[in-house]
Amino acid sequence: MSSFQSGARRALRQALVSTRQHLHQQTTTPRRASPLLSSSPRYFTTSSRLLKDEESPSGKEGQYARTDHTIQVSYPGPSSSQLPPADSLVKGIGHGGVPTLPTFSLQGKVGVVTGGARGLGLVMGQGMVISGADLAIVDLNQAEAEKQAELIVETFKRDNPSATRLPKVTAHYADVSSPESVQSCIAEIVGAHGKIDSLVTSAGFTENFEAVSYPFDRVQKLWGVNVDGTWLFATEIARHLMERKAKGSMVFIGSMSGSIVNVPQPQAPYNAAKAAVRHMAASLAVEWAKYGVRVNTISPGYMLTALTQKILDDNPDLKEKWTSLIPQGKMGKPEDLMGPVTFLLSDASSYVTGADLRVDGGYTCT
């Protein structure tokens, strides 16, 4: 054996002995308590809030990560008087002198928005029209859909007095959970516009019940609108596109609730429904890619609609809990969805399919 190898072994034995002695000293020698392990009050930060955990209102740790059956929240949309003016966003048909990639334009496209007579669907539909698309508004309330269709065109005319062409915006009735109603609605839209190029599935609702007390007929209705309605419109319009041998783009409106569990309001069936919508989009994106039909989802976070604002005004603690979990420290506006939906429907996203675009102020990052 060489002298080098012998020396190396001696050095290794000495290191092992030294390590054992050090470990033994650590386990037997009293140590001064670390400030982090002391019994003094501890402070934890969560987003923009500083909390003393021993002095929380409930007196229990983890209070902000639990559901509360007393919370009742609904998410309707803004009324017609709150429709954003087009000139505050983009003046003109998608450009208005502002340098923009032409691939973001929806000119020559016919889009369908379910649940489009109010709320997020209404505002996204307006964004599609501003970007150049013709629009078919689908809603259970046809009278409201007709009113909003007229308002969108009037707003466009007012903000674009020199426009050589006005958008065609039509209103249609559909019970999105009924196959017969959906088929009839799509036939009516094709009859009015001649074709369909894109779809936004915004019809949906949520309710707040503890799971053990959630009426099953209400669960079925919720899934019927949120899940079945998405499936029925997507498959019918995909069939239309395939028959035309035309490319198309679909955007399913999911929710951050499909990826996380909202607190403090209990809404398990809604969360499960939105998770289903997200995975449905990914599955259909793969299946329909060979036909040139793209399918993506937008998953909004907490959006500040008219009634949501009223609920939060009446429940300031709820607003504090929600916003404290949002890194941007604020809720979103319906207008925040105009850009994402235009991007995903346009040729600017021609290589994007099966994606989930979260518009939540960073909520799901934490």
CSV table of N, CA and C in Angstrom, one decimal, residues 54-151:
chain,number,residue,atom,x,y,z
A,54,GLU,N,-51.2,34.8,17.9
A,54,GLU,CA,-51.8,34.6,19.1
A,54,GLU,C,-53.0,35.5,19.4
A,55,GLU,N,-53.1,36.6,18.6
A,55,GLU,CA,-54.1,37.6,18.8
A,55,GLU,C,-55.1,37.7,17.7
A,56,SER,N,-55.3,36.6,16.9
A,56,SER,CA,-56.2,36.5,15.8
A,56,SER,C,-57.6,36.6,16.3
A,57,PRO,N,-58.5,37.1,15.5
A,57,PRO,CA,-59.9,37.3,16.0
A,57,PRO,C,-60.5,36.0,16.5
A,58,SER,N,-60.2,34.9,15.8
A,58,SER,CA,-60.8,33.6,16.2
A,58,SER,C,-60.1,32.9,17.3
A,59,GLY,N,-58.9,33.4,17.6
A,59,GLY,CA,-58.0,32.7,18.6
A,59,GLY,C,-57.4,31.4,18.1
A,60,LYS,N,-57.5,31.1,16.8
A,60,LYS,CA,-57.0,29.9,16.3
A,60,LYS,C,-56.1,30.1,15.1
A,61,GLU,N,-55.0,29.3,15.0
A,61,GLU,CA,-54.2,29.5,13.9
A,61,GLU,C,-54.9,28.9,12.7
A,62,GLY,N,-54.5,29.4,11.5
A,62,GLY,CA,-55.1,28.9,10.3
A,62,GLY,C,-56.5,29.4,9.9
A,63,GLN,N,-57.0,30.4,10.7
A,63,GLN,CA,-58.3,30.8,10.5
A,63,GLN,C,-58.6,31.3,9.1
A,64,TYR,N,-57.6,31.9,8.4
A,64,TYR,CA,-57.8,32.4,7.1
A,64,TYR,C,-57.7,31.4,6.0
A,65,ALA,N,-57.5,30.1,6.4
A,65,ALA,CA,-57.5,29.0,5.4
A,65,ALA,C,-58.6,28.1,5.6
A,66,ARG,N,-59.7,28.6,6.1
A,66,ARG,CA,-60.9,27.7,6.4
A,66,ARG,C,-62.1,28.3,5.8
A,67,THR,N,-63.1,27.4,5.5
A,67,THR,CA,-64.4,27.9,5.0
A,67,THR,C,-65.3,28.3,6.1
A,68,ASP,N,-66.3,29.1,5.8
A,68,ASP,CA,-67.2,29.6,6.8
A,68,ASP,C,-68.6,29.5,6.1
A,69,HIS,N,-69.5,28.7,6.7
A,69,HIS,CA,-70.8,28.4,6.0
A,69,HIS,C,-71.7,29.7,6.1
A,70,THR,N,-71.3,30.7,6.9
A,70,THR,CA,-72.2,31.9,7.0
A,70,THR,C,-71.9,32.8,5.8
A,71,ILE,N,-70.9,32.6,5.0
A,71,ILE,CA,-70.6,33.5,3.9
A,71,ILE,C,-71.4,33.2,2.7
A,72,GLN,N,-72.1,34.1,2.2
A,72,GLN,CA,-72.9,34.0,1.0
A,72,GLN,C,-72.5,35.0,0.0
A,73,VAL,N,-72.0,34.6,-1.2
A,73,VAL,CA,-71.5,35.5,-2.2
A,73,VAL,C,-72.1,35.1,-3.6
A,74,SER,N,-72.5,36.0,-4.3
A,74,SER,CA,-72.9,35.8,-5.7
A,74,SER,C,-72.2,36.7,-6.6
A,75,TYR,N,-72.1,36.3,-7.9
A,75,TYR,CA,-71.2,37.1,-8.8
A,75,TYR,C,-72.0,37.5,-10.1
A,76,PRO,N,-72.9,38.4,-10.0
A,76,PRO,CA,-73.6,38.9,-11.2
A,76,PRO,C,-72.7,39.9,-11.8
A,77,GLY,N,-73.1,40.4,-12.9
A,77,GLY,CA,-72.3,41.4,-13.6
A,77,GLY,C,-72.8,42.8,-13.5
A,78,PRO,N,-72.1,43.7,-14.1
A,78,PRO,CA,-72.5,45.1,-14.1
A,78,PRO,C,-73.8,45.3,-14.9
A,79,SER,N,-74.5,46.3,-14.5
A,79,SER,CA,-75.7,46.6,-15.3
A,79,SER,C,-75.3,47.4,-16.5
A,80,SER,N,-76.3,47.6,-17.4
A,80,SER,CA,-76.1,48.2,-18.7
A,80,SER,C,-75.4,49.6,-18.6
A,81,SER,N,-75.7,50.3,-17.5
A,81,SER,CA,-75.2,51.6,-17.3
A,81,SER,C,-73.7,51.6,-17.0
A,82,GLN,N,-73.2,50.4,-16.7
A,82,GLN,CA,-71.8,50.3,-16.3
A,82,GLN,C,-70.9,49.7,-17.4
A,83,LEU,N,-71.5,49.6,-18.6
A,83,LEU,CA,-70.7,49.1,-19.7
A,83,LEU,C,-69.6,50.1,-20.0
A,84,PRO,N,-68.3,49.6,-20.0
A,84,PRO,CA,-67.2,50.5,-20.2
A,84,PRO,C,-67.3,51.2,-21.6
A,85,PRO,N,-67.0,52.5,-21.7
A,85,PRO,CA,-67.0,53.2,-23.0
A,85,PRO,C,-65.8,52.7,-23.8
A,86,ALA,N,-66.0,52.4,-25.1
A,86,ALA,CA,-64.9,51.9,-25.9
A,86,ALA,C,-63.8,52.9,-26.0
A,87,ASP,N,-64.1,54.2,-26.0
A,87,ASP,CA,-63.0,55.1,-26.2
A,87,ASP,C,-62.0,55.2,-25.0
A,88,SER,N,-62.4,54.6,-23.9
A,88,SER,CA,-61.5,54.6,-22.8
A,88,SER,C,-60.5,53.4,-22.9
A,89,LEU,N,-60.7,52.6,-23.9
A,89,LEU,CA,-59.9,51.4,-24.1
A,89,LEU,C,-59.1,51.5,-25.4
A,90,VAL,N,-59.8,51.5,-26.5
A,90,VAL,CA,-59.1,51.6,-27.8
A,90,VAL,C,-60.1,52.4,-28.6
A,91,LYS,N,-59.7,53.4,-29.3
A,91,LYS,CA,-60.5,54.2,-30.2
A,91,LYS,C,-60.3,53.7,-31.6
A,92,GLY,N,-61.4,53.3,-32.2
A,92,GLY,CA,-61.3,52.8,-33.6
A,92,GLY,C,-61.5,51.3,-33.5
A,93,ILE,N,-61.4,50.6,-34.6
A,93,ILE,CA,-61.6,49.2,-34.7
A,93,ILE,C,-60.3,48.5,-34.4
A,94,GLY,N,-60.0,48.4,-33.2
A,94,GLY,CA,-58.8,47.6,-32.7
A,94,GLY,C,-57.5,48.3,-32.9
A,95,HIS,N,-57.5,49.5,-33.4
A,95,HIS,CA,-56.2,50.2,-33.5
A,95,HIS,C,-56.3,51.6,-33.1
A,96,GLY,N,-57.0,52.5,-33.8
A,96,GLY,CA,-57.1,53.9,-33.4
A,96,GLY,C,-55.8,54.6,-33.4
A,97,GLY,N,-54.9,54.3,-34.3
A,97,GLY,CA,-53.6,55.0,-34.3
A,97,GLY,C,-52.6,54.5,-33.3
A,98,VAL,N,-53.0,53.5,-32.5
A,98,VAL,CA,-52.0,53.0,-31.5
A,98,VAL,C,-51.3,51.8,-32.2
A,99,PRO,N,-49.9,51.8,-32.2
A,99,PRO,CA,-49.2,50.7,-32.8
A,99,PRO,C,-49.5,49.4,-32.2
A,100,THR,N,-50.1,48.5,-33.0
A,100,THR,CA,-50.5,47.2,-32.5
A,100,THR,C,-50.2,46.1,-33.5
A,101,LEU,N,-49.8,44.9,-33.1
A,101,LEU,CA,-49.6,43.8,-34.0
A,101,LEU,C,-50.9,43.5,-34.7
A,102,PRO,N,-50.9,43.5,-36.1
A,102,PRO,CA,-52.2,43.2,-36.8
A,102,PRO,C,-52.8,41.8,-36.4
A,103,THR,N,-52.0,40.9,-35.9
A,103,THR,CA,-52.5,39.6,-35.6
A,103,THR,C,-53.4,39.6,-34.4
A,104,PHE,N,-53.5,40.7,-33.7
A,104,PHE,CA,-54.4,40.8,-32.6
A,104,PHE,C,-55.8,41.2,-33.0
A,105,SER,N,-56.0,41.6,-34.3
A,105,SER,CA,-57.3,42.0,-34.8
A,105,SER,C,-58.2,40.8,-35.0
A,106,LEU,N,-59.5,41.0,-34.7
A,106,LEU,CA,-60.5,40.0,-34.9
A,106,LEU,C,-61.4,40.3,-36.1
A,107,GLN,N,-61.0,41.2,-36.9
A,107,GLN,CA,-61.8,41.6,-38.1
A,107,GLN,C,-62.1,40.4,-39.0
A,108,GLY,N,-63.4,40.3,-39.4
A,108,GLY,CA,-63.8,39.2,-40.3
A,108,GLY,C,-64.2,38.0,-39.5
A,109,LYS,N,-64.1,38.0,-38.2
A,109,LYS,CA,-64.5,36.9,-37.3
A,109,LYS,C,-65.9,37.1,-36.7
A,110,VAL,N,-66.5,36.0,-36.5
A,110,VAL,CA,-67.8,35.9,-35.8
A,110,VAL,C,-67.6,35.2,-34.5
A,111,GLY,N,-67.9,35.9,-33.4
A,111,GLY,CA,-67.7,35.3,-32.1
A,111,GLY,C,-69.0,35.0,-31.4
A,112,VAL,N,-69.1,34.0,-30.6
A,112,VAL,CA,-70.2,33.7,-29.8
A,112,VAL,C,-69.8,33.8,-28.3
A,113,VAL,N,-70.6,34.5,-27.5
A,113,VAL,CA,-70.3,34.5,-26.0
A,113,VAL,C,-71.6,34.1,-25.3
A,114,THR,N,-71.4,32.9,-24.6
A,114,THR,CA,-72.5,32.5,-23.7
A,114,THR,C,-72.5,33.3,-22.4
A,115,GLY,N,-73.7,33.5,-21.9
A,115,GLY,CA,-73.8,34.3,-20.7
A,115,GLY,C,-73.4,35.7,-21.0
A,116,GLY,N,-73.6,36.2,-22.2
A,116,GLY,CA,-73.1,37.4,-22.7
A,116,GLY,C,-73.9,38.7,-22.4
A,117,ALA,N,-75.1,38.5,-21.7
A,117,ALA,CA,-75.9,39.7,-21.5
A,117,ALA,C,-75.6,40.4,-20.3
A,118,ARG,N,-74.6,39.9,-19.5
A,118,ARG,CA,-74.3,40.6,-18.3
A,118,ARG,C,-72.9,40.1,-17.8
A,119,GLY,N,-72.4,40.8,-16.8
A,119,GLY,CA,-71.2,40.3,-16.2
A,119,GLY,C,-69.9,40.3,-17.0
A,120,LEU,N,-69.1,39.3,-16.8
A,120,LEU,CA,-67.8,39.2,-17.5
A,120,LEU,C,-68.0,38.9,-18.9
A,121,GLY,N,-69.1,38.1,-19.3
A,121,GLY,CA,-69.3,37.8,-20.7
A,121,GLY,C,-69.7,39.0,-21.5
A,122,LEU,N,-70.4,39.9,-20.9
A,122,LEU,CA,-70.8,41.2,-21.6
A,122,LEU,C,-69.6,42.0,-21.9
A,123,VAL,N,-68.7,42.2,-21.0
A,123,VAL,CA,-67.6,43.0,-21.2
A,123,VAL,C,-66.6,42.4,-22.1
A,124,MET,N,-66.4,41.1,-22.1
A,124,MET,CA,-65.5,40.4,-23.0
A,124,MET,C,-66.1,40.5,-24.4
A,125,GLY,N,-67.4,40.4,-24.5
A,125,GLY,CA,-68.0,40.5,-25.9
A,125,GLY,C,-67.8,41.9,-26.4
A,126,GLN,N,-67.9,42.9,-25.6
A,126,GLN,CA,-67.6,44.3,-26.0
A,126,GLN,C,-66.1,44.4,-26.5
A,127,GLY,N,-65.2,43.8,-25.8
A,127,GLY,CA,-63.8,43.8,-26.2
A,127,GLY,C,-63.6,43.1,-27.5
A,128,MET,N,-64.4,42.1,-27.8
A,128,MET,CA,-64.3,41.4,-29.1
A,128,MET,C,-64.7,42.3,-30.2
A,129,VAL,N,-65.8,43.1,-30.0
A,129,VAL,CA,-66.3,44.0,-31.0
A,129,VAL,C,-65.4,45.1,-31.2
A,130,ILE,N,-64.8,45.7,-30.2
A,130,ILE,CA,-63.8,46.7,-30.3
A,130,ILE,C,-62.6,46.3,-31.1
A,131,SER,N,-62.3,45.0,-31.0
A,131,SER,CA,-61.2,44.4,-31.8
A,131,SER,C,-61.6,44.0,-33.2
A,132,GLY,N,-62.8,44.2,-33.6
A,132,GLY,CA,-63.2,44.0,-35.0
A,132,GLY,C,-64.2,42.9,-35.3
A,133,ALA,N,-64.5,42.1,-34.3
A,133,ALA,CA,-65.4,41.0,-34.5
A,133,ALA,C,-66.9,41.3,-34.6
A,134,ASP,N,-67.6,40.5,-35.3
A,134,ASP,CA,-69.1,40.5,-35.1
A,134,ASP,C,-69.4,39.6,-34.0
A,135,LEU,N,-70.6,39.8,-33.3
A,135,LEU,CA,-70.8,39.1,-32.1
A,135,LEU,C,-72.2,38.6,-32.0
A,136,ALA,N,-72.3,37.3,-31.5
A,136,ALA,CA,-73.6,36.7,-31.1
A,136,ALA,C,-73.7,36.6,-29.6
A,137,ILE,N,-74.6,37.3,-28.9
A,137,ILE,CA,-74.7,37.2,-27.5
A,137,ILE,C,-75.8,36.2,-27.2
A,138,VAL,N,-75.4,35.2,-26.4
A,138,VAL,CA,-76.3,34.1,-26.0
A,138,VAL,C,-76.6,34.2,-24.5
A,139,ASP,N,-77.8,34.2,-24.2
A,139,ASP,CA,-78.2,34.3,-22.7
A,139,ASP,C,-79.6,33.7,-22.5
A,140,LEU,N,-79.8,33.3,-21.3
A,140,LEU,CA,-81.1,32.8,-20.9
A,140,LEU,C,-82.1,33.9,-20.9
A,141,ASN,N,-81.7,35.2,-20.7
A,141,ASN,CA,-82.5,36.3,-20.7
A,141,ASN,C,-82.3,37.0,-22.1
A,142,GLN,N,-83.2,36.6,-23.0
A,142,GLN,CA,-83.0,37.2,-24.4
A,142,GLN,C,-83.3,38.7,-24.5
A,143,ALA,N,-84.2,39.1,-23.7
A,143,ALA,CA,-84.6,40.6,-23.7
A,143,ALA,C,-83.4,41.4,-23.3
A,144,GLU,N,-82.7,41.0,-22.2
A,144,GLU,CA,-81.5,41.7,-21.8
A,144,GLU,C,-80.4,41.6,-22.8
A,145,ALA,N,-80.3,40.4,-23.5
A,145,ALA,CA,-79.2,40.2,-24.5
A,145,ALA,C,-79.5,41.2,-25.7
A,146,GLU,N,-80.8,41.4,-26.0
A,146,GLU,CA,-81.1,42.3,-27.1
A,146,GLU,C,-80.8,43.7,-26.7
A,147,LYS,N,-81.1,44.1,-25.5
A,147,LYS,CA,-80.8,45.4,-25.0
A,147,LYS,C,-79.3,45.7,-25.1
A,148,GLN,N,-78.5,44.7,-24.6
A,148,GLN,CA,-77.0,44.9,-24.6
A,148,GLN,C,-76.4,44.9,-26.0
A,149,ALA,N,-77.0,44.1,-26.9
A,149,ALA,CA,-76.5,44.1,-28.3
A,149,ALA,C,-76.7,45.5,-28.9
A,150,GLU,N,-77.8,46.1,-28.7
A,150,GLU,CA,-78.1,47.5,-29.2
A,150,GLU,C,-77.1,48.5,-28.5
A,151,LEU,N,-76.9,48.3,-27.2
A,151,LEU,CA,-76.0,49.3,-26.5
A,151,LEU,C,-74.6,49.2,-27.0
